[in-house]
Structure formats: structure tokens, C-alpha cells
Amino acid sequence: MKFFNGRIAKRSILLFSCVLLFAASICFAKDYDQLFSDANDAMAQGDLPAAIKILKKVEFEKGDESGAFVRSRMQIARLQFALKDMDAASAAAKEVLAVYPDNSEALNFMASVQQEQKPRYKVFIEDCLRFLPQLLKGAVMTITLVVCIILISPLGGLLIALGRISTFKPVSGLCWFFIWLFRGTPLLLQLFFIYYGLPSLGITFKPFTAAILGLGLNYSAYLGEIIRGGIQSIEHGQMEAAKAIGMSYWQAMRRVIIPQTYKRLMPPIGNEFIALIKDTALVSTIAMVELMRSADQMFNAYFNVTALILAALIYLLFTTIFTFIFEKIEIRAGIYENR
Amino acid sequence: MKTANQPLLSLKGITKHFGSLTAVNGVDLDVCPGEIVVIIGPSGSGKSTLLRSVNFLEEIEEGTILFEGQEIGYVTSKHGRRHLDAPHKICALRSEIGMVFQHFNLFPHMTVLGNVMEGPLTVQKKSPEEAREIALDMLAKVGLSDKRDVYPATLSGGQKQRVAIARALAMRPKLMLFDEPTSALDPELIGEVFDTIRDLGKEGMTMIIVTHQMGFAKEMADRVIFMEKGSFVAQGTPEDFFANQMEHDRIKSFLNRIL
Ligand SMILES: Nc1ncnc2c1ncn2[C@@H]1O[C@H](COP(=O)(O)OP(=O)(O)OP(=O)(O)O)[C@@H](O)[C@H]1O
Ligand SMILES: [Mg+2]
């Protein structure tokens, strides 16, 4: 019997302790659930320090089978992070790492704490380096567009201006209509029409062609009016003097009238080209990946405002350089006026 | 100085209207080679319009212009309508007739030399070297060789007008038209321009000059014409004109006003 009793006793002790352990674990787990829900209530009320206090009550149990400890410490870490107390945040995460050195959540958290503790400018520079390659690619496209339009639109504008002052009614009427149409409607609409609208009439353009076409026509119309004003501002006597030495109308235009408009036209045309740099952003709507579109893509992918700031800086750089160049050209164009 | 028997320029019944206004009313004028004709008259009498008509800067409605005996400048279309000849022909005619304006109208974006070279270079399609040579000659003639590389903005009014004369002369015209060449000048600068014109006269250049400078008219003119309301009212040699025409009331009051 002794043997039997001994065995029974041993077994029952084992069983009893098992039951006890089970009960205790249930009991403690229930207890922690209560704590977590209290903490949630405190958070809901916006009292983060109170929530942290409650969560701290969760203690480490051997093995932490319920996961309550890790859960509570990570929660504390996030709350401290939100409260910008980075030391307390990393301390909480380190508690987890002390027992589970390779807990991936805690490791990731430590990384982002380190990121957060870095000086702001370092973070900014890192973001810049991350976004810059893509943005520069976009900027190259923007500059390509700008340069193309700067080459095309003065020629188009000159043709329209000369057409507009022509005494041949059909030509001047046509040029008037062209200016009326392209200055009277939004550039965005013109781009949409060319890229999305014309295909329905069987005319399809690549995005780049459509962008050049839309910007080129629009800017030719604007420059046409500016150039016409410039030509008509040249004193009438100049044309008469040119004719009096036997020049034809076109010789007089080419040699006498148009060269005199350069200085007068440089400021308004410079303004147009500054506006052009910014207007190229509109072609991002017709599937062109230029600076604005690149910035938008970066911003959407990382939800990081640095991409937008960077794009703004690049635009500013461009407009500043152009302003400078146009001032220089203006001075050179008017060199004969210096006494 | 009146040598040849055929007039260089012959105007017959020149009439020009601006709307209901008759600016030039049936003007006849023969100018012999080497002759210097001075036209005077009150403001608005049509002097400028007449000169501009000779250079086709105004299109006349009636009358004919003969140059070296040839009728020039106008053609009659199939429908019987008269209009200016083809542009290239008009240009060719203009390069034979030089014109100098009251306000000089120099090309401000070209140097003095560039202004004078422009005609030979662009119109006559001469080589740059040749055009430059001609221009330097003309600048020497008006006494402004040292100013060749400056821009017109740096010149005095008198110098500007002399450059304008050189510019017209560079085309080697047979006739020169001057429309009040000294009216925009300060009195002390008038002399240098008239000196230049006087030199031209001595070389035998045929000239029609509109001016209010009576002293110059007396000294230089072969003939003085008084124009009023678009017509020639009186004309004669300076001696005759200033001695006898003074009896003409209107001329008298005009001369009294400007002298
Ligand atoms: N382009 C024009 N359009 C309408 N009227 C004109 C025009 N040019 C001249 N006129 C008019 O024709 C008339 C003659 O002008 P014009 O300039 O020939 O006179 P002018 O004798 O040269 O006078 P001034 O001594 O003031 O130069 C004036 O009444 C003038 O107002
Ligand atoms: Mg006049």
C-alpha cells in the first residue's frame, strides 16, 4: 500500500500542481486582460501617462506564454514614442530585448527610435539622398521641355506677330483667332484635349509630343501678342527711314525693326519663360514624368513631405537661374542705349 | 547751275487726299539736274506730304512722277485702277532718291558706321568690305569719321543729322529730299548741317529742301517755292522771291512770322 500510496501521492501532487498552474495562468491572464482594457480606456481618453502606468503593472512571467509582457512593453514603448520620450521608449523596448534578444518588433522599434533621435538635418539629408535621383530624372525632363519651348515659342510667336500686323486680312484674322483661342482657354484643358481628346478623332500623340505641342501652341500665342506689341512700339520713323534707303518691308523688319524689339521684349518674355518653368508641371497630368510627377510619386510612396520640399527647391533653382540669365541678356540687348 | 535741258524730276498734277482733306492739290514741279529747290510754307501746307509722295512713302491719287524722263512708281491694273508698282520696283526707285527726315531716324541699334553701311550692304548687296569703304567715304564727307564706332545715342543732334545724310548718300542717290533737316536742332547746331548740305550742292547734287531757314534759302537755293494749302502759290529765284513776292500778303505775313 505504501508503494501505492506513495505513487498516488506523487501523481496527485503532480496533477494538483498542474491544475493549480493552469488555474493560475487563467487567473493571471484574466487579470492582464483587465489591465489592457483599462489602459485602452485611458488612451481613449487621451491620458497616455495613465495608460503607461497601468501597462507597467504587467510583470514578466517565466516564458511569458501569454505574450502579455511583450505586448505591454511594446505598447509602453509606442506610447512613450508618441510622447517624444525616446529614452523611456527605448528602455521599454530594451526590456523586451533583454528576454527575447531577437524579437523583431522590438528590434524594428529600436531602429525607428534611433532614426527619430538622429538630428533633423541628418534625417532630411538622408531623405534627400533617397529622393534626389528620381527627382533629378524628373528635373531633366522638365528642363528638356522648357528648353524645347524656349526654342520653339519665340519663332512661333514671331510668325503670329508678323501675321497679326499683316495687312492681308485672312492672315491677320487667322492669327487673331489663334491667339484668341489659346489665350482664352486653360492650358490644362488644351493639354487634355491634345492628349486625351484628339485620339477620339483618330490623332494620337506620345505624351512628350503632346506636351511640346500643347505648351508650344500656348506659349506661341502669348509670345505672339508680346512680340506684336514690341514691334508696334518701335517708332514709325524707323520703318520709313529703312524704306527710304530702299529696303523692302521684310528687310526693314529683319534688320531694323525686330532687332530693336529685343531689349523691350526681354523682360516680358523672361516673365513668360519663368511662368513656363512652372507651367510644365501641368503636363504631369498627361502621363509625363517630369519634376512635379516625380515629386508626387515619391510623396505618395513614402508619405514624406521632403519630396515636395525638394521639388520646390529645384523649381526655385531653375527660376532663379533663368531670372539671372534673362537679366544678363536684357543688359546686352540694350547696350546701344548706354551713353 | 541749271545745265541739262531734261528735268531730273518732273511732277505733274500731284494730288494727295487724307480722307476729305486735300494735303497736296495738283502740284507741278520740274527739277533740273544740280538744281536746289527750297520749299517754304506754313505748317500743314503739304510740304512733307509732297516730299513723301516723291519717295513713295505716300501713295498719291492723281498725277504722275517722271524721273529722268520715265514715268515711275504707279501702274494701272486691268480694271483701270491705279496703284503703287510692285514692292521691289518701289524699293529700287527709292534707292535712287535719298531722304533725310526732321527727326533723323537713325537706327539706334547700329553704330554710326553700321547705319551708313546698311543701305549698300542690305539693299545693294555689296560685300561688307565694299560697303564699309563706301560708308567711310560718306562719313568723311560729313566730317564724322572719328564717330564711326559709337552708337547714335551718344551723338549731338547735328551729328545725328549728318550721319543721316551720310546714310542717304551711301546709296549714291541722284536726288536728295530734305524734310526740315534742322527743325529739331538747337540753333547753334543748324550751321554744321547746312554746311554739309552746302558741300553737297557744290558737288552738283540735285536737292529739294523743305526748311524754315530763310537765310539758307537765300544763300543756297536756285529756286524758292512758297506752298500753301497743298498748292504752290509763288516761286522764283531767291532774289526775285524775297524782293518781289513780299508784295504777296500771305507770303509777307508768313515770312514776318518766322524771320
Ligand atoms: N497720315 C496722315 N493722315 C491724315 N492726315 C495727314 C497725314 N499726314 C499729313 N496729314 C495732314 O495733311 C496736311 C499736310 O501735312 P504735311 O505734314 O504735309 O504738312 P507740312 O507742310 O509738312 O507741315 P509742317 O510744316 O508742320 O511739317 C496736314 O493738314 C496734316 O494734318
Ligand atoms: Mg512737315
Coordinates of N, CA, C and O in Angstrom, one line a residue, chain A residues 115-236:
Chain A
Q115 N 16.4 56.4 -35.5 CA 16.1 57.3 -36.6 C 15.5 58.6 -36.1 O 16.0 59.7 -36.5
E116 N 14.6 58.4 -35.1 CA 14.0 59.6 -34.5 C 14.9 60.5 -33.7 O 14.8 61.7 -33.7
Q117 N 15.9 59.8 -33.1 CA 16.8 60.5 -32.2 C 17.9 61.2 -33.0 O 18.6 62.1 -32.5
K118 N 18.0 60.8 -34.3 CA 19.0 61.5 -35.2 C 18.7 62.9 -35.3 O 17.5 63.3 -35.3
P119 N 19.7 63.8 -35.5 CA 19.4 65.2 -35.7 C 18.5 65.4 -37.0 O 18.7 64.6 -37.9
R120 N 17.6 66.4 -36.9 CA 16.6 66.5 -38.0 C 17.3 66.6 -39.4 O 16.9 66.1 -40.4
Y121 N 18.4 67.4 -39.4 CA 19.0 67.7 -40.7 C 19.6 66.4 -41.3 O 19.5 66.2 -42.5
K122 N 20.0 65.5 -40.4 CA 20.5 64.2 -40.9 C 19.4 63.4 -41.6 O 19.6 62.8 -42.6
V123 N 18.3 63.4 -40.9 CA 17.1 62.7 -41.5 C 16.8 63.3 -42.8 O 16.6 62.7 -43.8
F124 N 16.8 64.7 -42.9 CA 16.4 65.4 -44.1 C 17.4 65.1 -45.2 O 17.0 64.8 -46.3
I125 N 18.7 65.1 -44.8 CA 19.7 64.8 -45.9 C 19.5 63.3 -46.4 O 19.6 63.1 -47.6
E126 N 19.2 62.4 -45.4 CA 19.0 61.0 -45.9 C 17.8 60.9 -46.8 O 17.9 60.3 -47.9
D127 N 16.7 61.6 -46.5 CA 15.6 61.7 -47.3 C 15.9 62.2 -48.7 O 15.5 61.7 -49.7
C128 N 16.7 63.3 -48.6 CA 17.1 64.0 -49.9 C 17.8 63.0 -50.8 O 17.5 62.8 -52.0
L129 N 18.8 62.3 -50.2 CA 19.6 61.4 -51.0 C 18.7 60.3 -51.5 O 18.9 59.7 -52.6
R130 N 17.7 59.9 -50.8 CA 16.8 58.9 -51.2 C 15.9 59.3 -52.4 O 15.7 58.6 -53.3
F131 N 15.5 60.6 -52.3 CA 14.5 61.0 -53.4 C 15.2 61.7 -54.6 O 14.7 61.7 -55.7
L132 N 16.4 62.2 -54.3 CA 17.0 63.0 -55.3 C 17.2 62.3 -56.7 O 16.9 63.0 -57.7
P133 N 17.7 61.1 -56.7 CA 17.9 60.5 -58.1 C 16.6 60.6 -58.9 O 16.7 61.0 -60.1
Q134 N 15.5 60.2 -58.3 CA 14.3 60.2 -59.1 C 13.9 61.6 -59.5 O 13.5 61.9 -60.6
L135 N 14.0 62.5 -58.5 CA 13.6 63.9 -58.7 C 14.4 64.5 -59.8 O 14.0 65.2 -60.7
L136 N 15.7 64.2 -59.8 CA 16.6 64.8 -60.8 C 16.3 64.3 -62.2 O 16.3 65.0 -63.2
K137 N 15.9 63.0 -62.3 CA 15.4 62.5 -63.5 C 14.2 63.3 -64.0 O 14.2 63.7 -65.2
G138 N 13.3 63.6 -63.1 CA 12.2 64.4 -63.5 C 12.6 65.8 -63.9 O 12.1 66.4 -64.8
A139 N 13.6 66.3 -63.1 CA 14.0 67.7 -63.4 C 14.6 67.8 -64.8 O 14.4 68.8 -65.5
V140 N 15.3 66.7 -65.2 CA 15.9 66.7 -66.5 C 14.8 66.8 -67.6 O 14.9 67.6 -68.6
M141 N 13.7 66.1 -67.4 CA 12.6 66.2 -68.3 C 12.0 67.6 -68.3 O 11.7 68.1 -69.4
T142 N 11.8 68.1 -67.1 CA 11.3 69.5 -67.0 C 12.2 70.5 -67.8 O 11.6 71.3 -68.6
I143 N 13.5 70.4 -67.6 CA 14.4 71.3 -68.4 C 14.3 71.0 -69.9 O 14.3 72.0 -70.7
T144 N 14.2 69.8 -70.2 CA 14.1 69.4 -71.7 C 12.9 70.1 -72.3 O 13.0 70.8 -73.3
L145 N 11.8 70.0 -71.6 CA 10.5 70.7 -72.0 C 10.7 72.2 -72.1 O 10.4 72.8 -73.1
V146 N 11.3 72.8 -71.1 CA 11.5 74.2 -71.0 C 12.4 74.7 -72.2 O 12.0 75.6 -72.9
V147 N 13.5 74.0 -72.4 CA 14.4 74.4 -73.5 C 13.7 74.3 -74.8 O 13.8 75.2 -75.7
C148 N 13.0 73.2 -75.0 CA 12.3 73.0 -76.3 C 11.3 74.2 -76.5 O 11.3 74.7 -77.6
I149 N 10.6 74.5 -75.5 CA 9.6 75.6 -75.7 C 10.3 76.9 -75.9 O 9.8 77.8 -76.6
I150 N 11.4 77.1 -75.2 CA 12.1 78.4 -75.3 C 12.7 78.5 -76.8 O 12.8 79.6 -77.3
L151 N 13.0 77.4 -77.4 CA 13.4 77.4 -78.8 C 12.3 77.6 -79.7 O 12.4 78.3 -80.7
I152 N 11.2 76.9 -79.4 CA 10.0 76.9 -80.4 C 9.2 78.2 -80.3 O 8.9 78.8 -81.3
S153 N 8.8 78.6 -79.1 CA 7.8 79.6 -79.0 C 8.1 81.0 -79.5 O 7.3 81.7 -80.0
P154 N 9.4 81.4 -79.4 CA 9.7 82.7 -79.9 C 9.5 82.8 -81.5 O 9.1 83.7 -82.0
L155 N 9.9 81.7 -82.1 CA 9.7 81.6 -83.5 C 8.2 81.6 -83.9 O 7.7 82.3 -84.8
G156 N 7.5 80.7 -83.2 CA 6.0 80.7 -83.4 C 5.4 82.0 -83.1 O 4.6 82.6 -83.9
G157 N 5.8 82.7 -82.0 CA 5.3 84.0 -81.6 C 5.6 85.0 -82.6 O 4.8 85.9 -83.0
L158 N 6.8 85.0 -83.2 CA 7.2 86.0 -84.2 C 6.3 85.8 -85.4 O 5.8 86.8 -86.0
L159 N 6.1 84.6 -85.9 CA 5.3 84.3 -87.0 C 3.9 84.9 -86.8 O 3.3 85.6 -87.6
I160 N 3.3 84.6 -85.6 CA 2.0 85.0 -85.3 C 1.9 86.6 -85.2 O 1.0 87.2 -85.7
A161 N 3.0 87.2 -84.6 CA 3.0 88.6 -84.5 C 3.0 89.3 -85.9 O 2.3 90.2 -86.2
L162 N 3.9 88.7 -86.8 CA 4.0 89.3 -88.1 C 2.7 89.1 -88.9 O 2.2 89.9 -89.6
G163 N 2.1 87.9 -88.6 CA 0.8 87.6 -89.3 C -0.3 88.6 -88.8 O -1.1 89.1 -89.6
R164 N -0.2 88.9 -87.5 CA -1.2 89.7 -86.9 C -1.2 91.2 -87.4 O -2.2 91.8 -87.6
I165 N 0.1 91.7 -87.7 CA 0.2 93.0 -88.2 C 0.1 93.1 -89.7 O 0.3 94.1 -90.3
S166 N 0.0 91.9 -90.3 CA -0.1 91.9 -91.8 C -1.4 92.6 -92.3 O -2.4 92.6 -91.6
T167 N -1.2 93.3 -93.4 CA -2.4 94.0 -94.0 C -3.3 93.0 -94.8 O -4.4 93.4 -95.2
F168 N -2.8 91.8 -94.9 CA -3.6 90.8 -95.7 C -4.6 90.2 -94.7 O -4.2 89.4 -93.8
K169 N -5.9 90.5 -94.8 CA -6.9 90.2 -93.8 C -7.0 88.7 -93.4 O -7.0 88.4 -92.2
P170 N -7.0 87.8 -94.4 CA -7.1 86.4 -94.0 C -6.0 86.0 -93.0 O -6.3 85.2 -92.0
V171 N -4.8 86.4 -93.3 CA -3.7 86.0 -92.4 C -3.8 86.7 -91.0 O -3.7 86.0 -90.0
S172 N -4.1 88.0 -91.0 CA -4.2 88.6 -89.7 C -5.4 88.1 -88.9 O -5.3 87.9 -87.7
G173 N -6.5 87.7 -89.6 CA -7.6 87.2 -89.0 C -7.3 85.8 -88.4 O -7.7 85.5 -87.2
L174 N -6.6 85.0 -89.1 CA -6.3 83.7 -88.6 C -5.4 83.8 -87.4 O -5.6 83.0 -86.4
C175 N -4.4 84.7 -87.4 CA -3.5 84.8 -86.3 C -4.3 85.4 -85.1 O -4.1 85.0 -83.9
W176 N -5.2 86.3 -85.3 CA -6.1 86.8 -84.2 C -6.8 85.6 -83.6 O -6.9 85.5 -82.4
F177 N -7.4 84.8 -84.4 CA -8.2 83.6 -83.9 C -7.3 82.7 -83.1 O -7.7 82.2 -82.0
F178 N -6.1 82.4 -83.6 CA -5.2 81.6 -82.9 C -4.9 82.1 -81.5 O -5.0 81.3 -80.5
I179 N -4.6 83.4 -81.4 CA -4.3 84.0 -80.1 C -5.5 84.0 -79.2 O -5.5 83.6 -78.0
W180 N -6.7 84.3 -79.8 CA -7.9 84.3 -79.1 C -8.2 82.9 -78.5 O -8.6 82.8 -77.3
L181 N -8.0 81.9 -79.3 CA -8.3 80.5 -78.8 C -7.3 80.1 -77.7 O -7.7 79.6 -76.6
F182 N -6.0 80.3 -77.9 CA -5.1 79.7 -77.0 C -4.8 80.5 -75.7 O -4.4 80.0 -74.7
R183 N -5.1 81.8 -75.8 CA -5.0 82.6 -74.6 C -6.3 82.6 -73.8 O -6.4 82.9 -72.6
G184 N -7.4 82.2 -74.5 CA -8.7 82.2 -73.9 C -9.1 81.0 -73.2 O -10.2 80.9 -72.5
T185 N -8.4 79.9 -73.3 CA -8.7 78.6 -72.7 C -7.6 78.2 -71.8 O -6.4 78.5 -72.0
P186 N -7.9 77.4 -70.7 CA -6.8 77.0 -69.8 C -5.8 76.0 -70.5 O -6.2 75.2 -71.3
L187 N -4.6 76.2 -70.2 CA -3.5 75.3 -70.7 C -3.8 73.9 -70.4 O -3.6 73.0 -71.2
L188 N -4.3 73.6 -69.2 CA -4.6 72.3 -68.8 C -5.6 71.6 -69.7 O -5.5 70.5 -70.1
L189 N -6.6 72.4 -70.1 CA -7.7 71.9 -71.0 C -7.1 71.7 -72.4 O -7.4 70.6 -73.0
Q190 N -6.2 72.5 -72.8 CA -5.5 72.3 -74.1 C -4.7 71.0 -74.1 O -4.8 70.3 -75.1
L191 N -4.0 70.8 -73.0 CA -3.2 69.6 -72.9 C -4.1 68.3 -72.9 O -3.9 67.4 -73.6
F192 N -5.2 68.4 -72.1 CA -6.2 67.3 -72.1 C -6.7 67.0 -73.5 O -6.8 65.9 -73.9
F193 N -7.1 68.1 -74.2 CA -7.7 68.0 -75.5 C -6.7 67.3 -76.4 O -7.1 66.4 -77.1
I194 N -5.5 67.7 -76.4 CA -4.5 67.2 -77.3 C -4.2 65.7 -77.0 O -4.1 64.9 -77.9
Y195 N -4.0 65.4 -75.7 CA -3.6 64.1 -75.3 C -4.8 63.1 -75.2 O -4.7 61.9 -75.7
Y196 N -5.9 63.5 -74.6 CA -7.0 62.6 -74.4 C -8.1 62.8 -75.4 O -8.9 61.9 -75.7
G197 N -8.2 64.0 -75.9 CA -9.3 64.3 -76.8 C -9.1 64.0 -78.3 O -9.9 63.4 -78.9
L198 N -7.9 64.3 -78.8 CA -7.6 64.1 -80.2 C -7.7 62.6 -80.6 O -8.1 62.3 -81.7
P199 N -7.2 61.7 -79.7 CA -7.3 60.3 -80.1 C -8.7 59.9 -80.6 O -8.8 59.0 -81.4
S200 N -9.7 60.5 -80.0 CA -11.1 60.1 -80.4 C -11.4 60.6 -81.8 O -12.3 60.2 -82.5
L201 N -10.5 61.5 -82.3 CA -10.6 61.9 -83.7 C -9.6 61.2 -84.6 O -9.3 61.5 -85.7
G202 N -9.0 60.2 -84.0 CA -8.0 59.4 -84.7 C -6.6 59.9 -84.7 O -5.8 59.4 -85.5
I203 N -6.4 61.0 -83.9 CA -5.0 61.5 -83.9 C -4.4 61.2 -82.5 O -4.9 61.7 -81.5
T204 N -3.3 60.5 -82.5 CA -2.8 60.1 -81.2 C -1.3 60.6 -81.1 O -0.6 60.5 -82.1
F205 N -1.0 61.1 -80.0 CA 0.3 61.6 -79.7 C 1.0 60.9 -78.6 O 0.3 60.5 -77.6
K206 N 2.3 60.7 -78.6 CA 3.0 60.3 -77.4 C 2.9 61.4 -76.4 O 2.8 62.6 -76.8
P207 N 3.1 61.1 -75.1 CA 3.0 62.2 -74.1 C 3.9 63.3 -74.4 O 3.5 64.5 -74.3
F208 N 5.2 63.0 -74.7 CA 6.1 64.1 -74.9 C 5.7 65.0 -76.1 O 5.7 66.2 -76.0
T209 N 5.3 64.4 -77.2 CA 4.8 65.2 -78.3 C 3.6 66.0 -78.0 O 3.6 67.2 -78.3
A210 N 2.7 65.4 -77.2 CA 1.5 66.2 -76.8 C 1.9 67.4 -75.9 O 1.4 68.5 -76.1
A211 N 2.9 67.1 -75.0 CA 3.3 68.2 -74.1 C 3.9 69.3 -74.9 O 3.6 70.5 -74.6
I212 N 4.8 69.0 -75.8 CA 5.5 70.0 -76.6 C 4.5 70.8 -77.4 O 4.5 72.0 -77.5
L213 N 3.6 70.1 -78.0 CA 2.5 70.7 -78.8 C 1.7 71.7 -78.0 O 1.5 72.8 -78.4
G214 N 1.2 71.2 -76.9 CA 0.3 72.0 -76.1 C 1.0 73.2 -75.5 O 0.6 74.4 -75.7
L215 N 2.2 73.0 -74.9 CA 3.0 74.2 -74.4 C 3.4 75.1 -75.5 O 3.3 76.3 -75.4
G216 N 3.8 74.5 -76.6 CA 4.3 75.3 -77.8 C 3.3 76.2 -78.3 O 3.5 77.4 -78.5
L217 N 2.1 75.6 -78.6 CA 1.0 76.5 -79.1 C 0.6 77.5 -78.2 O 0.5 78.7 -78.5
N218 N 0.4 77.2 -76.9 CA 0.0 78.1 -75.9 C 1.0 79.3 -75.7 O 0.7 80.4 -75.8
Y219 N 2.3 78.9 -75.6 CA 3.3 79.9 -75.4 C 3.5 80.7 -76.7 O 3.9 81.9 -76.6
S220 N 3.4 80.1 -77.9 CA 3.5 80.9 -79.1 C 2.4 82.0 -79.1 O 2.7 83.1 -79.5
A221 N 1.2 81.6 -78.7 CA 0.1 82.6 -78.7 C 0.5 83.8 -77.7 O 0.3 84.9 -78.1
Y222 N 0.9 83.5 -76.5 CA 1.3 84.5 -75.6 C 2.4 85.4 -76.1 O 2.3 86.6 -76.1
L223 N 3.5 84.7 -76.6 CA 4.6 85.5 -77.1 C 4.2 86.3 -78.4 O 4.8 87.4 -78.6
G224 N 3.3 85.7 -79.2 CA 2.9 86.4 -80.3 C 2.3 87.8 -80.0 O 2.7 88.8 -80.6
E225 N 1.5 87.9 -79.0 CA 0.9 89.2 -78.6 C 2.0 90.1 -78.0 O 2.0 91.3 -78.3
I226 N 3.0 89.5 -77.2 CA 4.0 90.3 -76.7 C 4.9 90.9 -77.8 O 5.2 92.1 -77.8
I227 N 5.3 90.0 -78.8 CA 6.2 90.4 -79.8 C 5.5 91.5 -80.7 O 6.1 92.5 -81.2
R228 N 4.2 91.3 -81.0 CA 3.4 92.3 -81.8 C 3.5 93.6 -81.1 O 3.8 94.6 -81.7
G229 N 3.3 93.6 -79.8 CA 3.3 94.9 -79.0 C 4.7 95.5 -79.2 O 4.8 96.7 -79.4
G230 N 5.8 94.7 -79.1 CA 7.1 95.2 -79.2 C 7.4 95.8 -80.6 O 7.9 96.9 -80.7
I231 N 6.9 95.1 -81.6 CA 7.1 95.6 -83.0 C 6.4 96.9 -83.2 O 6.9 97.9 -83.7
Q232 N 5.2 97.0 -82.7 CA 4.4 98.2 -82.9 C 4.9 99.3 -82.0 O 4.5 100.5 -82.2
S233 N 5.7 99.0 -81.0 CA 6.2 100.1 -80.1 C 7.4 100.8 -80.7 O 7.8 101.8 -80.3
I234 N 7.9 100.2 -81.8 CA 9.1 100.8 -82.4 C 8.5 102.0 -83.3 O 7.6 101.9 -84.0
E235 N 9.2 103.1 -83.1 CA 8.8 104.4 -83.7 C 8.6 104.2 -85.2 O 9.4 103.6 -85.9
H236 N 7.5 104.8 -85.7 CA 7.2 104.6 -87.1 C 8.3 105.1 -88.1 O 8.5 104.5 -89.1

